[in-house]
PDB file of C-alpha atoms in Angstrom:
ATOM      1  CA  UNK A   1      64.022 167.629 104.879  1.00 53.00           C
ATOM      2  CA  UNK A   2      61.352 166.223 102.770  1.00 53.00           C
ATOM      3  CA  UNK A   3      64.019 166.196  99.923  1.00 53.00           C
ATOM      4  CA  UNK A   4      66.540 164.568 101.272  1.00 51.00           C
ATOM      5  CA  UNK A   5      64.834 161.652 102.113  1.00 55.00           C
ATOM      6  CA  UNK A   6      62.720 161.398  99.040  1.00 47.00           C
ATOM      7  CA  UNK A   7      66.220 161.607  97.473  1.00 43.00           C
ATOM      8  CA  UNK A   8      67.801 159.082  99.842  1.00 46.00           C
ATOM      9  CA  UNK A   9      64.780 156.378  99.070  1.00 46.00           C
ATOM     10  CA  UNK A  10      65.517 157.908  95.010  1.00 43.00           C
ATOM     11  CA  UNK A  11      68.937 156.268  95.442  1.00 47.00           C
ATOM     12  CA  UNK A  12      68.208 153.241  97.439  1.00 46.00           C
ATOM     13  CA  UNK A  13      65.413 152.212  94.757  1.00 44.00           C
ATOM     14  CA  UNK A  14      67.892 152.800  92.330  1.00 44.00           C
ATOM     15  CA  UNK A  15      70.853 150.041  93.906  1.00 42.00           C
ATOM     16  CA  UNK A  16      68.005 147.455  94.354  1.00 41.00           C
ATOM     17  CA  UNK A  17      67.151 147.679  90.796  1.00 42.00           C
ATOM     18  CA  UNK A  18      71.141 147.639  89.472  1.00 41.00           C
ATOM     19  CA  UNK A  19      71.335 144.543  91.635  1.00 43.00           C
ATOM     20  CA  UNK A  20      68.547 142.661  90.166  1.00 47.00           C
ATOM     21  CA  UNK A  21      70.634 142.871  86.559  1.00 51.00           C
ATOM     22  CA  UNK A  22      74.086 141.040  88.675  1.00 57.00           C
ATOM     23  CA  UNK A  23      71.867 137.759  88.648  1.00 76.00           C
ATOM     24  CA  UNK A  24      74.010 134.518  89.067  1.00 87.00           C
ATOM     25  CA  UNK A  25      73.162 131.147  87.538  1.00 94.00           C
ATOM     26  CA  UNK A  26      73.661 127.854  88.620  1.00 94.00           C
ATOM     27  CA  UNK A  27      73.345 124.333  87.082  1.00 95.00           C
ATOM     28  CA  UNK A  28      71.066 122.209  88.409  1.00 94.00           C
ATOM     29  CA  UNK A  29      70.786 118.624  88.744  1.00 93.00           C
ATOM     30  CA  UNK A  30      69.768 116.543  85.623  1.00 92.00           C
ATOM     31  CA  UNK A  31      66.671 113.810  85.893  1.00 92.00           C
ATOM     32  CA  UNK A  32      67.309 111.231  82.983  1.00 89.00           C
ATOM     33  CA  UNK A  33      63.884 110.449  83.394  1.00 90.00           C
ATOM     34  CA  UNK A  34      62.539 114.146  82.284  1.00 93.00           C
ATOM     35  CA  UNK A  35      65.258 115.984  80.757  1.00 95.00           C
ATOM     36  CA  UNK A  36      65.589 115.725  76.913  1.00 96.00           C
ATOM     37  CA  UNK A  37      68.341 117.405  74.692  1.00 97.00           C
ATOM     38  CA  UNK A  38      67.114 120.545  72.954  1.00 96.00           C
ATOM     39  CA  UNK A  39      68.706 119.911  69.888  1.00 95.00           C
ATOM     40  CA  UNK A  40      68.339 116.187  69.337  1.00 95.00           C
ATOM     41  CA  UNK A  41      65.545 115.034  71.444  1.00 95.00           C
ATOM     42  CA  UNK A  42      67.502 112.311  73.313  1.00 95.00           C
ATOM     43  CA  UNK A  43      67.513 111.455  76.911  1.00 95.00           C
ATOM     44  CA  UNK A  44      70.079 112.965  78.716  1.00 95.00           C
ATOM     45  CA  UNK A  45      71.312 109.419  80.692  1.00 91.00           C
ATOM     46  CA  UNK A  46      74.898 109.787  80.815  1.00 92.00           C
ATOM     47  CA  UNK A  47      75.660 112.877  82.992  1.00 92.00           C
ATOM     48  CA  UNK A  48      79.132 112.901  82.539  1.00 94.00           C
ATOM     49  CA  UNK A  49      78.846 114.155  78.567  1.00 96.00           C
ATOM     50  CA  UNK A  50      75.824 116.319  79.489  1.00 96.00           C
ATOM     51  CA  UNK A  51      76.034 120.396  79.310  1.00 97.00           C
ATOM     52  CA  UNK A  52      73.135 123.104  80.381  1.00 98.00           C
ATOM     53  CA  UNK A  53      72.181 126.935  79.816  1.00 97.00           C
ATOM     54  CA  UNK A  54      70.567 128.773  82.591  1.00 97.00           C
ATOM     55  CA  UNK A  55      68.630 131.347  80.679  1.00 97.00           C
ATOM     56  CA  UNK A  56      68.697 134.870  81.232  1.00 96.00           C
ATOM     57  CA  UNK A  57      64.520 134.319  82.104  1.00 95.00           C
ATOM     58  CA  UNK A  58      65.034 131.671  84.369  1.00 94.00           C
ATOM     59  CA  UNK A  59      64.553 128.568  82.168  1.00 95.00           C
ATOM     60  CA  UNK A  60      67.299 125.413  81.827  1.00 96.00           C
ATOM     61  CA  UNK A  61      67.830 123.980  78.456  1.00 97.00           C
ATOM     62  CA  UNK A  62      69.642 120.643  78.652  1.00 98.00           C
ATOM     63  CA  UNK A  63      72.180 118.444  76.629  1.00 97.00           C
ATOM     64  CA  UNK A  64      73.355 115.136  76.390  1.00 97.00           C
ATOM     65  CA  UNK A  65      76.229 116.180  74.792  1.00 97.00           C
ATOM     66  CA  UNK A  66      78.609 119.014  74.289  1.00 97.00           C
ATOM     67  CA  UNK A  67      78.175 119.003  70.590  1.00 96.00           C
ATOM     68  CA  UNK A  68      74.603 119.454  70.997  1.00 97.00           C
ATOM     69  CA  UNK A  69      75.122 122.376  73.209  1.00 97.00           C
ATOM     70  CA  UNK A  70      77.962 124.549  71.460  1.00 96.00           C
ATOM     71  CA  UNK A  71      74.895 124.134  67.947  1.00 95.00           C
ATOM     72  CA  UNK A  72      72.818 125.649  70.715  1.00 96.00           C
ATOM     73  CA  UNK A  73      74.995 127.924  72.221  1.00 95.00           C
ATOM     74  CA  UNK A  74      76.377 129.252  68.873  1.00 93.00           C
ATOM     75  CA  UNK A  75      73.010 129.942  67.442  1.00 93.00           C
ATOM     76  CA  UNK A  76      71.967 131.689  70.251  1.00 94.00           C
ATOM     77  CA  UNK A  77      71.580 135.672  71.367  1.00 95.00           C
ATOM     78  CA  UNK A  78      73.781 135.913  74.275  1.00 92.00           C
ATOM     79  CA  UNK A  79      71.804 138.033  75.712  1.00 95.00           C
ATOM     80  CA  UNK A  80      69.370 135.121  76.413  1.00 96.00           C
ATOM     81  CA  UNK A  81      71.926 132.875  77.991  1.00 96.00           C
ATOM     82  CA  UNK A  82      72.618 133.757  81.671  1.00 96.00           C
ATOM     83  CA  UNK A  83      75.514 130.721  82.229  1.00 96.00           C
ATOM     84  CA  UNK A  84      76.513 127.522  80.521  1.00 97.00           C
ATOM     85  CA  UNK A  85      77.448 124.791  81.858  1.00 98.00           C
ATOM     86  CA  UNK A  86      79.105 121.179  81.378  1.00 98.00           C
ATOM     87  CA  UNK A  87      79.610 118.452  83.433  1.00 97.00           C
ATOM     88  CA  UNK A  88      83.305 117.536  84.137  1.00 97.00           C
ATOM     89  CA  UNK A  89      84.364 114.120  82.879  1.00 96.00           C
ATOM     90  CA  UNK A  90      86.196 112.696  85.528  1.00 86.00           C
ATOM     91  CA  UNK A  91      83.838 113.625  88.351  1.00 81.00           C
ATOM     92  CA  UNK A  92      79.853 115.299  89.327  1.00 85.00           C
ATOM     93  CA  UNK A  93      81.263 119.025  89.216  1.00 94.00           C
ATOM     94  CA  UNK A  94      79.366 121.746  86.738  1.00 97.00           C
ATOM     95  CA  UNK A  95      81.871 123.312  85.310  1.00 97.00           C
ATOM     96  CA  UNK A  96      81.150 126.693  83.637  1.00 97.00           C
ATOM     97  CA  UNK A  97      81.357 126.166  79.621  1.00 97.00           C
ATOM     98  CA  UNK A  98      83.766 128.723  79.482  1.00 96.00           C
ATOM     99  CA  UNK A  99      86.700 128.025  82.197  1.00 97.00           C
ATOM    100  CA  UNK A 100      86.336 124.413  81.156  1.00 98.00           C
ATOM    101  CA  UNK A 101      89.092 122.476  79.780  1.00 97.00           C
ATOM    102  CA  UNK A 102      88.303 120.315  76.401  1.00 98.00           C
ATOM    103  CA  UNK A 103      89.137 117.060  75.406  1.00 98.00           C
ATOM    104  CA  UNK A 104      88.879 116.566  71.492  1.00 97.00           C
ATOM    105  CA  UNK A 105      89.203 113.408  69.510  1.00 97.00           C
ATOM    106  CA  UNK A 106      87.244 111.758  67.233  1.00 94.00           C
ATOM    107  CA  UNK A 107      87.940 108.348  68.644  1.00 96.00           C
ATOM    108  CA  UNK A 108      86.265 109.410  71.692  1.00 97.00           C
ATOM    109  CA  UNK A 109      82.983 107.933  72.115  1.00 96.00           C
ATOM    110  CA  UNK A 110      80.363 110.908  73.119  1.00 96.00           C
ATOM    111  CA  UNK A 111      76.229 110.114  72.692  1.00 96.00           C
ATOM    112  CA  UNK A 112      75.807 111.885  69.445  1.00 95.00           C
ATOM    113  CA  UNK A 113      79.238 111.015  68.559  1.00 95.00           C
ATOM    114  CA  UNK A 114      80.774 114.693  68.878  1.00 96.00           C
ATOM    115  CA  UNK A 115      83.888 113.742  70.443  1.00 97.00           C
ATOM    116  CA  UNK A 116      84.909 116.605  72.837  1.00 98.00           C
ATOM    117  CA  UNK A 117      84.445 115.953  76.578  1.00 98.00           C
ATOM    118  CA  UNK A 118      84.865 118.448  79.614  1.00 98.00           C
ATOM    119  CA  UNK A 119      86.946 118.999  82.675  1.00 98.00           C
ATOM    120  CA  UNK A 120      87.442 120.821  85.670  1.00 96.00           C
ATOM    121  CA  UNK A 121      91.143 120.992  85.480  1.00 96.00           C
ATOM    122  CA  UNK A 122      94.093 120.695  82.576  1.00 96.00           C
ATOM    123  CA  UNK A 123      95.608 117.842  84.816  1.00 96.00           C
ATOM    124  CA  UNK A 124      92.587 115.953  84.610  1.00 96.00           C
ATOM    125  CA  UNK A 125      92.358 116.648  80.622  1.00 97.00           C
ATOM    126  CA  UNK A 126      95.630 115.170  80.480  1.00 97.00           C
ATOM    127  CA  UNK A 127      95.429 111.983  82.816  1.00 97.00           C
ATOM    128  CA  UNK A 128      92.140 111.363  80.418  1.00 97.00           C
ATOM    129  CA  UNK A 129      94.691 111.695  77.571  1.00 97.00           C
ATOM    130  CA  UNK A 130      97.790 109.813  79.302  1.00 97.00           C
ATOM    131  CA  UNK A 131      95.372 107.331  80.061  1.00 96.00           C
ATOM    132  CA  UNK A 132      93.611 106.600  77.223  1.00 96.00           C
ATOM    133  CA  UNK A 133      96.104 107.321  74.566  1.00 96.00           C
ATOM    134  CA  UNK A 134      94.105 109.836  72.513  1.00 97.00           C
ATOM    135  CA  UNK A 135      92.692 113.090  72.602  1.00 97.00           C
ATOM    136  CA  UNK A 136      93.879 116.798  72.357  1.00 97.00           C
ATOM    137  CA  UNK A 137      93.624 119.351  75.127  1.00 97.00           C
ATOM    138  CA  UNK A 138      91.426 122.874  73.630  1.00 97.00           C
ATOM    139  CA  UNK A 139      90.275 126.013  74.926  1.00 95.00           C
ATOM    140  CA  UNK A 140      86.954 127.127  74.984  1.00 96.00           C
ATOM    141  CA  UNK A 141      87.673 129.491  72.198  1.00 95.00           C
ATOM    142  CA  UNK A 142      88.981 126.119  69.394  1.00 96.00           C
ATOM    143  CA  UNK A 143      85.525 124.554  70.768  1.00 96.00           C
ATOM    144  CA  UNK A 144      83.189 127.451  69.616  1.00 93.00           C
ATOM    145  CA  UNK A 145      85.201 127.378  66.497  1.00 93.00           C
ATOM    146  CA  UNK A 146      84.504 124.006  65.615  1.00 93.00           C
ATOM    147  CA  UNK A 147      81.738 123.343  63.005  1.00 89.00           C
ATOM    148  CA  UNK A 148      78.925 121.799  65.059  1.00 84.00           C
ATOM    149  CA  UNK A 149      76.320 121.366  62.042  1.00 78.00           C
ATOM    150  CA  UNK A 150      75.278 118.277  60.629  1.00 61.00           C
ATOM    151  CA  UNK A 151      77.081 115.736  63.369  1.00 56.00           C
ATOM    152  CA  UNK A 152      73.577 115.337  65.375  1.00 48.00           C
TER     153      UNK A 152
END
């Protein structure tokens, strides 16, 4: 009898601990006030180009712009990064870096001058693009292609 439970509190220890490794991430709200870009130092004032990592540990690095955060994201061991994060264009929505749909241009006027915004949705991407008459819709995949050294 003893067995069986020692093995029955064996397994339940066991589930607990698998569970703590299926840890989800979430973005969090940016203050202009405190939050500075990691790569360039700059206040991160206009939300609607900024981008975050959740670390793996628990820490938030932020971005004031998605250039800034693929030089980041590119250079960095995955293993670190528990979720990414940028904020879609047309509205306050997080949008995870990788489901995101990208605007590129180099018309388009971004803080450090990147040119690639963020949005929730392709029809959003392309009422941006309708809209303002410029721009290219990319994947995720063409962003973390780009070369992101030297722009910042």
């Amino acid at each position: 009898m003893k067995k069986k439970i020692w093995l029955a509190g064996a397994m339940a220890t066991s589930l607990l601990l698998s569970a703590c490794g299926d840890k989800s991430f979430e973005a969090r709200d940016i203050n202009p006030a405190t939050d500075i870009c990691k790569i360039c130092n700059m206040s991160v004032a206009a939300e609607k180009y900024a981008a975050q990592v959740a670390l793996a540990n628990g820490d938030y690095e932020t971005f004031d712009d998605i250039g800034c955060l693929m030089e980041y994201y590119t250079k960095t061991d995955k293993k670190q990064i528990g979720e990414a994060f940028v904020k879609d264009f047309s509205g306050d929505t997080w949008v995870n870096v990788e489901t995101a749909i990208y605007v590129s241009d180099k018309e388009i006027s971004t803080p450090m001058s990147y040119g690639v915004i963020a949005f929730k949705t392709k029809e959003e991407a392309q009422q941006f693009i309708d809209s303002e008459g410029k721009g290219k819709v990319i994947s995720f995949e063409e962003v973390k292609a780009m070369d992101w050294s030297g722009h910042a």
